[in-house]
mmCIF file of C-alpha atoms and ligand atoms in Angstrom:
data_model
loop_
_atom_site.group_PDB
_atom_site.id
_atom_site.type_symbol
_atom_site.label_atom_id
_atom_site.label_comp_id
_atom_site.label_asym_id
_atom_site.label_seq_id
_atom_site.Cartn_x
_atom_site.Cartn_y
_atom_site.Cartn_z
ATOM 1 C CA MET A 1 -0.229 -0.310 0.167
ATOM 2 C CA SER A 2 1.203 3.556 -0.593
ATOM 3 C CA ARG A 3 2.302 5.526 1.924
ATOM 4 C CA LEU A 4 1.704 10.006 1.972
ATOM 5 C CA THR A 5 4.142 10.997 5.077
ATOM 6 C CA ARG A 6 2.980 14.952 5.686
ATOM 7 C CA GLU A 7 6.642 15.902 6.072
ATOM 8 C CA THR A 8 6.020 15.628 2.263
ATOM 9 C CA GLY A 9 4.153 18.264 1.862
ATOM 10 C CA VAL A 10 0.929 20.607 2.917
ATOM 11 C CA ILE A 11 -0.794 22.875 1.849
ATOM 12 C CA TYR A 12 -3.089 25.659 3.329
ATOM 13 C CA ASN A 13 -5.111 26.696 -0.022
ATOM 14 C CA PHE A 14 -6.535 23.964 -2.518
ATOM 15 C CA SER A 15 -4.719 25.705 -6.073
ATOM 16 C CA LYS A 16 -3.977 24.287 -9.673
ATOM 17 C CA GLU A 17 -0.691 26.257 -9.129
ATOM 18 C CA HIS A 18 0.802 23.823 -6.626
ATOM 19 C CA SER A 19 2.891 20.691 -7.758
ATOM 20 C CA PRO A 20 1.934 17.409 -6.817
ATOM 21 C CA VAL A 21 4.018 15.893 -4.677
ATOM 22 C CA LYS A 22 2.722 11.993 -5.380
ATOM 23 C CA THR A 23 1.410 10.773 -8.557
ATOM 24 C CA VAL A 24 -0.779 7.957 -8.139
ATOM 25 C CA SER A 25 -3.170 5.701 -11.000
ATOM 26 C CA PRO A 26 -6.276 5.133 -10.253
ATOM 27 C CA GLY A 27 -7.199 2.021 -8.260
ATOM 28 C CA THR A 28 -4.642 3.350 -5.601
ATOM 29 C CA THR A 29 -5.148 3.088 -2.212
ATOM 30 C CA LEU A 30 -3.043 5.367 -0.050
ATOM 31 C CA THR A 31 -2.635 6.245 3.602
ATOM 32 C CA ILE A 32 -2.424 9.810 3.702
ATOM 33 C CA GLU A 33 -0.439 10.934 6.956
ATOM 34 C CA THR A 34 -1.903 14.719 8.560
ATOM 35 C CA TYR A 35 -1.016 17.603 11.220
ATOM 36 C CA ASP A 36 -3.836 18.817 12.935
ATOM 37 C CA CYS A 37 -5.519 22.527 11.861
ATOM 38 C CA PHE A 38 -3.038 23.858 14.133
ATOM 39 C CA THR A 39 -0.115 22.529 11.934
ATOM 40 C CA ASP A 40 -0.074 20.493 15.806
ATOM 41 C CA HIS A 41 0.881 23.716 17.541
ATOM 42 C CA ILE A 42 -1.031 23.725 20.267
ATOM 43 C CA GLN A 43 0.317 20.897 22.669
ATOM 44 C CA THR A 44 -0.514 22.502 26.342
ATOM 45 C CA GLU A 45 -3.755 24.788 27.669
ATOM 46 C CA ASP A 46 -1.034 27.946 28.199
ATOM 47 C CA ASN A 47 0.237 30.254 26.236
ATOM 48 C CA VAL A 48 -2.017 29.207 23.452
ATOM 49 C CA MET A 49 -1.560 33.266 21.705
ATOM 50 C CA GLU A 50 2.549 32.408 21.675
ATOM 51 C CA GLN A 51 1.713 28.890 20.080
ATOM 52 C CA LEU A 52 -0.959 29.772 17.672
ATOM 53 C CA ASP A 53 0.486 30.476 14.001
ATOM 54 C CA TRP A 54 -2.944 31.587 11.961
ATOM 55 C CA ASP A 55 -0.475 31.505 8.694
ATOM 56 C CA LYS A 56 -0.464 27.773 9.322
ATOM 57 C CA VAL A 57 -3.976 26.707 9.941
ATOM 58 C CA ASN A 58 -6.039 23.981 8.505
ATOM 59 C CA PRO A 59 -3.021 22.185 6.508
ATOM 60 C CA ALA A 60 -3.830 19.687 3.432
ATOM 61 C CA THR A 61 -1.388 16.985 2.704
ATOM 62 C CA GLY A 62 -1.061 16.386 -0.602
ATOM 63 C CA PRO A 63 -1.341 17.147 -3.358
ATOM 64 C CA VAL A 64 -1.788 13.920 -5.497
ATOM 65 C CA PHE A 65 -1.855 14.065 -8.615
ATOM 66 C CA ILE A 66 -3.998 10.944 -10.032
ATOM 67 C CA GLU A 67 -3.298 9.655 -13.648
ATOM 68 C CA GLY A 68 -5.929 10.034 -15.861
ATOM 69 C CA ALA A 69 -8.505 12.822 -14.460
ATOM 70 C CA LEU A 70 -9.569 15.361 -16.736
ATOM 71 C CA PRO A 71 -11.520 18.852 -16.492
ATOM 72 C CA GLY A 72 -15.498 16.952 -16.179
ATOM 73 C CA ASP A 73 -14.652 14.131 -14.473
ATOM 74 C CA ILE A 74 -15.229 12.637 -10.582
ATOM 75 C CA LEU A 75 -12.510 11.696 -8.879
ATOM 76 C CA LYS A 76 -13.854 9.132 -6.307
ATOM 77 C CA VAL A 77 -12.598 8.495 -2.572
ATOM 78 C CA LYS A 78 -13.574 5.718 -0.304
ATOM 79 C CA ILE A 79 -12.142 6.265 3.033
ATOM 80 C CA GLU A 80 -11.466 3.088 3.913
ATOM 81 C CA LYS A 81 -10.043 3.983 7.180
ATOM 82 C CA ILE A 82 -9.981 6.874 9.619
ATOM 83 C CA GLU A 83 -7.554 6.796 12.336
ATOM 84 C CA VAL A 84 -6.252 9.812 15.247
ATOM 85 C CA GLY A 85 -3.447 10.113 17.443
ATOM 86 C CA GLU A 86 -4.117 9.896 21.670
ATOM 87 C CA GLN A 87 -4.699 13.906 22.036
ATOM 88 C CA GLY A 88 -6.558 16.390 20.612
ATOM 89 C CA VAL A 89 -7.196 19.988 21.048
ATOM 90 C CA MET A 90 -10.201 23.224 20.690
ATOM 91 C CA ALA A 91 -10.576 26.296 21.009
ATOM 92 C CA VAL A 92 -12.723 29.124 21.689
ATOM 93 C CA VAL A 93 -11.371 32.218 19.014
ATOM 94 C CA PRO A 94 -12.796 35.732 19.529
ATOM 95 C CA GLY A 95 -15.144 36.395 16.911
ATOM 96 C CA LEU A 96 -14.842 32.540 16.066
ATOM 97 C CA GLY A 97 -18.199 30.909 15.454
ATOM 98 C CA LEU A 98 -21.853 31.366 16.813
ATOM 99 C CA MET A 99 -20.714 32.244 20.455
ATOM 100 C CA GLY A 100 -17.856 34.373 19.558
ATOM 101 C CA ASP A 101 -19.029 37.765 20.725
ATOM 102 C CA THR A 102 -19.158 36.395 23.714
ATOM 103 C CA ILE A 103 -15.433 35.662 23.670
ATOM 104 C CA ASP A 104 -12.957 37.321 25.689
ATOM 105 C CA LYS A 105 -9.606 35.510 25.172
ATOM 106 C CA ILE A 106 -8.016 32.681 22.841
ATOM 107 C CA GLN A 107 -9.212 29.626 25.546
ATOM 108 C CA ALA A 108 -7.433 25.752 24.240
ATOM 109 C CA LYS A 109 -8.278 22.689 26.282
ATOM 110 C CA ILE A 110 -6.596 19.783 25.922
ATOM 111 C CA MET A 111 -8.329 16.761 25.910
ATOM 112 C CA GLN A 112 -7.792 12.444 26.044
ATOM 113 C CA ILE A 113 -8.450 10.120 23.514
ATOM 114 C CA LYS A 114 -9.130 6.639 25.456
ATOM 115 C CA ASP A 115 -11.294 3.949 23.899
ATOM 116 C CA GLU A 116 -13.378 5.058 21.446
ATOM 117 C CA LYS A 117 -14.131 8.142 24.108
ATOM 118 C CA VAL A 118 -12.941 11.355 24.135
ATOM 119 C CA ILE A 119 -12.300 12.653 27.787
ATOM 120 C CA PHE A 120 -13.334 16.732 28.618
ATOM 121 C CA ASN A 121 -13.018 17.528 32.377
ATOM 122 C CA ASP A 122 -13.788 14.423 33.040
ATOM 123 C CA ILE A 123 -16.340 13.451 31.115
ATOM 124 C CA GLU A 124 -16.261 11.397 28.373
ATOM 125 C CA ALA A 125 -18.148 11.655 25.310
ATOM 126 C CA PRO A 126 -18.237 9.024 22.431
ATOM 127 C CA ILE A 127 -15.394 9.565 19.377
ATOM 128 C CA ASN A 128 -17.099 10.262 15.572
ATOM 129 C CA LYS A 129 -13.185 10.442 13.644
ATOM 130 C CA MET A 130 -14.473 12.735 10.427
ATOM 131 C CA ILE A 131 -12.001 14.709 7.858
ATOM 132 C CA GLY A 132 -13.025 18.355 7.670
ATOM 133 C CA VAL A 133 -10.898 19.526 4.982
ATOM 134 C CA ILE A 134 -11.117 17.006 2.243
ATOM 135 C CA GLY A 135 -10.864 18.443 -2.404
ATOM 136 C CA VAL A 136 -9.514 18.952 -5.717
ATOM 137 C CA ALA A 137 -7.925 22.165 -7.110
ATOM 138 C CA PRO A 138 -10.778 24.710 -8.219
ATOM 139 C CA GLU A 139 -10.418 25.836 -11.716
ATOM 140 C CA GLY A 140 -9.529 29.034 -11.469
ATOM 141 C CA ASP A 141 -8.213 31.145 -8.274
ATOM 142 C CA PRO A 142 -6.624 29.491 -4.552
ATOM 143 C CA VAL A 143 -9.273 29.140 -2.319
ATOM 144 C CA SER A 144 -8.068 28.771 1.142
ATOM 145 C CA CYS A 145 -8.300 25.620 3.590
ATOM 146 C CA GLY A 146 -10.311 27.755 5.480
ATOM 147 C CA THR A 147 -12.851 28.174 3.068
ATOM 148 C CA PRO A 148 -15.450 25.578 1.558
ATOM 149 C CA GLY A 149 -16.546 25.402 -2.028
ATOM 150 C CA ASP A 150 -17.531 23.478 -5.192
ATOM 151 C CA HIS A 151 -13.681 21.861 -4.802
ATOM 152 C CA GLY A 152 -15.124 20.566 -1.665
ATOM 153 C CA GLY A 153 -12.372 21.955 1.017
ATOM 154 C CA ASN A 154 -13.332 22.798 4.511
ATOM 155 C CA MET A 155 -17.099 21.427 4.555
ATOM 156 C CA ASP A 156 -16.394 20.434 7.912
ATOM 157 C CA ASN A 157 -19.180 17.458 7.369
ATOM 158 C CA LYS A 158 -19.698 14.886 10.371
ATOM 159 C CA MET A 159 -20.395 12.380 7.238
ATOM 160 C CA VAL A 160 -17.389 12.486 6.130
ATOM 161 C CA GLU A 161 -16.064 9.689 7.926
ATOM 162 C CA GLU A 162 -15.023 5.993 8.064
ATOM 163 C CA GLY A 163 -16.536 3.687 5.179
ATOM 164 C CA ALA A 164 -17.813 6.728 3.257
ATOM 165 C CA THR A 165 -17.756 7.641 -0.581
ATOM 166 C CA LEU A 166 -16.922 10.653 -1.413
ATOM 167 C CA TYR A 167 -17.286 12.576 -4.999
ATOM 168 C CA PHE A 168 -15.405 15.516 -6.680
ATOM 169 C CA PRO A 169 -15.738 17.548 -9.562
ATOM 170 C CA VAL A 170 -12.459 17.620 -11.309
ATOM 171 C CA ALA A 171 -11.306 20.752 -12.455
ATOM 172 C CA VAL A 172 -8.068 20.556 -13.166
ATOM 173 C CA GLU A 173 -5.445 17.484 -14.586
ATOM 174 C CA GLY A 174 -4.596 14.896 -12.338
ATOM 175 C CA ALA A 175 -7.452 17.170 -9.954
ATOM 176 C CA LEU A 176 -5.071 17.538 -7.242
ATOM 177 C CA PHE A 177 -6.752 15.989 -3.980
ATOM 178 C CA ALA A 178 -5.534 16.611 -0.407
ATOM 179 C CA LEU A 179 -7.212 16.140 2.915
ATOM 180 C CA GLY A 180 -6.508 17.290 6.504
ATOM 181 C CA ASP A 181 -8.215 18.624 9.809
ATOM 182 C CA LEU A 182 -9.290 15.459 11.196
ATOM 183 C CA HIS A 183 -11.984 15.768 14.220
ATOM 184 C CA ALA A 184 -12.021 13.332 16.598
ATOM 185 C CA ALA A 185 -15.054 14.281 17.259
ATOM 186 C CA MET A 186 -17.689 16.903 16.184
ATOM 187 C CA GLY A 187 -21.384 17.771 16.148
ATOM 188 C CA ASP A 188 -23.601 19.447 12.776
ATOM 189 C CA GLY A 189 -22.637 23.128 12.821
ATOM 190 C CA GLU A 190 -19.268 22.936 14.572
ATOM 191 C CA ILE A 191 -20.772 25.805 16.862
ATOM 192 C CA SER A 192 -17.591 27.248 18.252
ATOM 193 C CA GLY A 193 -15.759 27.231 14.894
ATOM 194 C CA SER A 194 -13.741 23.928 16.108
ATOM 195 C CA GLY A 195 -13.950 20.438 16.427
ATOM 196 C CA VAL A 196 -12.056 18.111 18.712
ATOM 197 C CA GLU A 197 -9.286 18.863 15.849
ATOM 198 C CA ILE A 198 -6.281 15.824 15.617
ATOM 199 C CA ALA A 199 -3.950 14.621 14.180
ATOM 200 C CA GLY A 200 -4.242 11.078 12.267
ATOM 201 C CA GLU A 201 -4.043 9.298 8.843
ATOM 202 C CA VAL A 202 -6.563 7.878 6.457
ATOM 203 C CA THR A 203 -6.607 5.646 4.098
ATOM 204 C CA VAL A 204 -8.080 5.982 1.221
ATOM 205 C CA THR A 205 -8.680 4.343 -2.138
ATOM 206 C CA LEU A 206 -8.621 6.148 -5.154
ATOM 207 C CA ASP A 207 -10.989 7.266 -8.600
ATOM 208 C CA VAL A 208 -11.944 8.467 -11.864
ATOM 209 C CA ILE A 209 -15.121 8.012 -12.823
ATOM 210 C CA LYS A 210 -15.666 9.508 -16.709
ATOM 211 C CA GLY A 211 -19.006 10.314 -18.378
ATOM 212 C CA GLU A 212 -21.137 11.775 -14.974
ATOM 213 C CA LYS A 213 -20.452 15.225 -14.586
ATOM 214 C CA ILE A 214 -21.043 16.703 -10.769
ATOM 215 C CA GLU A 215 -20.787 20.351 -9.953
ATOM 216 C CA GLN A 216 -20.529 20.240 -6.394
ATOM 217 C CA PRO A 217 -19.576 17.150 -3.662
ATOM 218 C CA MET A 218 -21.578 14.287 -3.226
ATOM 219 C CA LEU A 219 -21.138 11.422 -0.680
ATOM 220 C CA GLU A 220 -22.559 8.070 -0.110
ATOM 221 C CA ASN A 221 -22.555 5.717 2.239
ATOM 222 C CA ASP A 222 -24.008 2.063 2.625
ATOM 223 C CA TYR A 223 -27.573 3.809 3.255
ATOM 224 C CA VAL A 224 -28.087 7.690 1.843
ATOM 225 C CA PHE A 225 -26.939 9.324 -1.304
ATOM 226 C CA SER A 226 -26.677 12.999 -0.348
ATOM 227 C CA GLN A 227 -25.550 16.866 -2.312
ATOM 228 C CA ILE A 228 -23.376 18.823 -0.181
ATOM 229 C CA ALA A 229 -23.462 22.379 -1.609
ATOM 230 C CA SER A 230 -21.499 25.529 0.326
ATOM 231 C CA ALA A 231 -22.612 29.185 -0.308
ATOM 232 C CA GLU A 232 -22.602 32.408 1.315
ATOM 233 C CA THR A 233 -25.842 31.905 3.747
ATOM 234 C CA LEU A 234 -27.023 28.198 4.604
ATOM 235 C CA ASP A 235 -30.109 29.626 3.539
ATOM 236 C CA GLU A 236 -28.388 29.487 0.017
ATOM 237 C CA ALA A 237 -26.682 26.462 0.628
ATOM 238 C CA THR A 238 -29.483 24.897 1.608
ATOM 239 C CA ASN A 239 -31.222 25.873 -1.709
ATOM 240 C CA GLN A 240 -28.484 24.864 -3.679
ATOM 241 C CA ALA A 241 -27.483 21.083 -2.454
ATOM 242 C CA VAL A 242 -31.577 20.145 -2.580
ATOM 243 C CA SER A 243 -32.093 22.251 -6.183
ATOM 244 C CA LEU A 244 -28.841 19.974 -7.662
ATOM 245 C CA MET A 245 -30.419 16.859 -6.512
ATOM 246 C CA VAL A 246 -33.631 17.547 -7.584
ATOM 247 C CA ASP A 247 -32.263 18.069 -11.329
ATOM 248 C CA ARG A 248 -30.046 15.128 -11.045
ATOM 249 C CA ILE A 249 -33.552 12.703 -9.974
ATOM 250 C CA VAL A 250 -35.624 14.475 -12.360
ATOM 251 C CA ALA A 251 -32.426 13.874 -15.290
ATOM 252 C CA LYS A 252 -32.278 10.345 -13.696
ATOM 253 C CA THR A 253 -36.055 9.326 -13.929
ATOM 254 C CA GLY A 254 -37.254 11.069 -16.777
ATOM 255 C CA LEU A 255 -39.657 12.146 -14.140
ATOM 256 C CA PRO A 256 -41.659 15.743 -14.209
ATOM 257 C CA MET A 257 -39.832 18.256 -11.495
ATOM 258 C CA SER A 258 -42.949 18.494 -9.656
ATOM 259 C CA ASP A 259 -43.267 14.982 -9.017
ATOM 260 C CA VAL A 260 -39.271 14.120 -7.709
ATOM 261 C CA THR A 261 -40.025 18.068 -5.421
ATOM 262 C CA MET A 262 -42.710 15.928 -3.200
ATOM 263 C CA MET A 263 -41.130 12.786 -3.216
ATOM 264 C CA MET A 264 -37.805 14.789 -2.055
ATOM 265 C CA SER A 265 -40.238 16.042 0.125
ATOM 266 C CA MET A 266 -41.423 13.440 1.756
ATOM 267 C CA VAL A 267 -37.851 11.103 2.141
ATOM 268 C CA GLY A 268 -35.387 13.669 2.019
ATOM 269 C CA GLN A 269 -33.703 15.781 4.904
ATOM 270 C CA THR A 270 -32.323 18.723 4.550
ATOM 271 C CA GLU A 271 -28.989 19.116 7.299
ATOM 272 C CA ILE A 272 -26.158 21.399 8.652
ATOM 273 C CA CYS A 273 -23.131 20.590 7.826
ATOM 274 C CA GLN A 274 -21.392 23.921 9.394
ATOM 275 C CA VAL A 275 -22.734 27.335 9.940
ATOM 276 C CA VAL A 276 -19.036 28.627 10.743
ATOM 277 C CA ASN A 277 -17.082 28.651 8.540
ATOM 278 C CA PRO A 278 -16.614 31.822 5.389
ATOM 279 C CA LEU A 279 -18.809 30.029 3.634
ATOM 280 C CA LYS A 280 -21.433 27.689 5.267
ATOM 281 C CA THR A 281 -21.768 24.483 4.068
ATOM 282 C CA ALA A 282 -25.607 22.113 4.061
ATOM 283 C CA ARG A 283 -26.186 18.668 2.567
ATOM 284 C CA PHE A 284 -29.187 17.055 1.265
ATOM 285 C CA ILE A 285 -29.965 13.196 1.868
ATOM 286 C CA VAL A 286 -32.185 11.194 0.335
ATOM 287 C CA PRO A 287 -32.260 7.069 1.090
ATOM 288 C CA LYS A 288 -30.369 4.744 -0.834
ATOM 289 C CA TRP A 289 -33.681 1.785 -0.636
ATOM 290 C CA TYR A 290 -35.788 5.044 -2.690
ATOM 291 C CA LEU A 291 -33.238 5.558 -5.303
ATOM 292 C CA LYS A 292 -33.710 1.499 -5.974
ATOM 293 C CA ASP A 293 -37.002 1.903 -5.949
ATOM 294 C CA LEU A 294 -37.089 4.705 -8.422
ATOM 295 C CA GLN A 295 -34.748 2.048 -10.187
ATOM 296 C CA ILE A 296 -31.823 5.190 -10.607
ATOM 297 C CA THR A 297 -27.749 5.289 -9.312
ATOM 298 C CA LEU A 298 -26.914 8.932 -8.540
ATOM 299 C CA ILE A 299 -23.774 8.112 -10.397
HETATM 300 CA CA1 CA B 1 -12.619 22.612 9.444
HETATM 301 ZN ZN1 ZN B 2 -11.078 21.022 12.664
#
């Protein structure tokens, strides 16, 4: 199995200008090591200001060039495994997140991960390991690893977990895939602006799909298919996620828009990924049994 160490290279934005640190052929399974979102700089709860380097936030390991991936194709990323370290960190920062107005100074909390639990003030919570930043290079200007978009990036979507498969629209040759910003746990919304930030490693299988097109990332697991969308507001992100899904099902089934809209209002789930990044991210979810009854596959 191939391996990409974090020392090989990290990026702080997704850009077509980056040189790939690794080239793989479709079908490759690759283990990618990651720093936490603070590039592992916050190791204690003291002097957080001095430890924090705002130019080094949300490193993503990569980028990886996938042979044969061309603009208009889809990059398929199966998340085989997520392993996280033994110590995570959360922070609150003035102005950051939904409670940012009430926070007067940066504070950090270091927490241990033991037996699939996060220990916070002696209270144990179950871990839900997930990937905050994952994506491909956009067609236009570079996009900071703090911001999500059509290319993926900082989507902070709790469903990006072990066993999920992500689909990204390829915008540049080779796709230039990268990931980072693992969380040992995070709730929908990521209300403080931080999950349980942690270093770790992710094993993915990378594939290229020709002849299908998507505009924003999609996600599939054993139970559901999901359209993800990021926009200036949560309303707009929700709107985009729902419209893209309805349009896709109309195109695949040939059913009238009115029927599909009613069907999606009946079985579809509109959910929040995050509400704290420069663009907000929503997802719209359709159960697989329903797609099976419709006799379609979305990708
Ligand atoms: Ca994040
Ligand atoms: Zn994070």
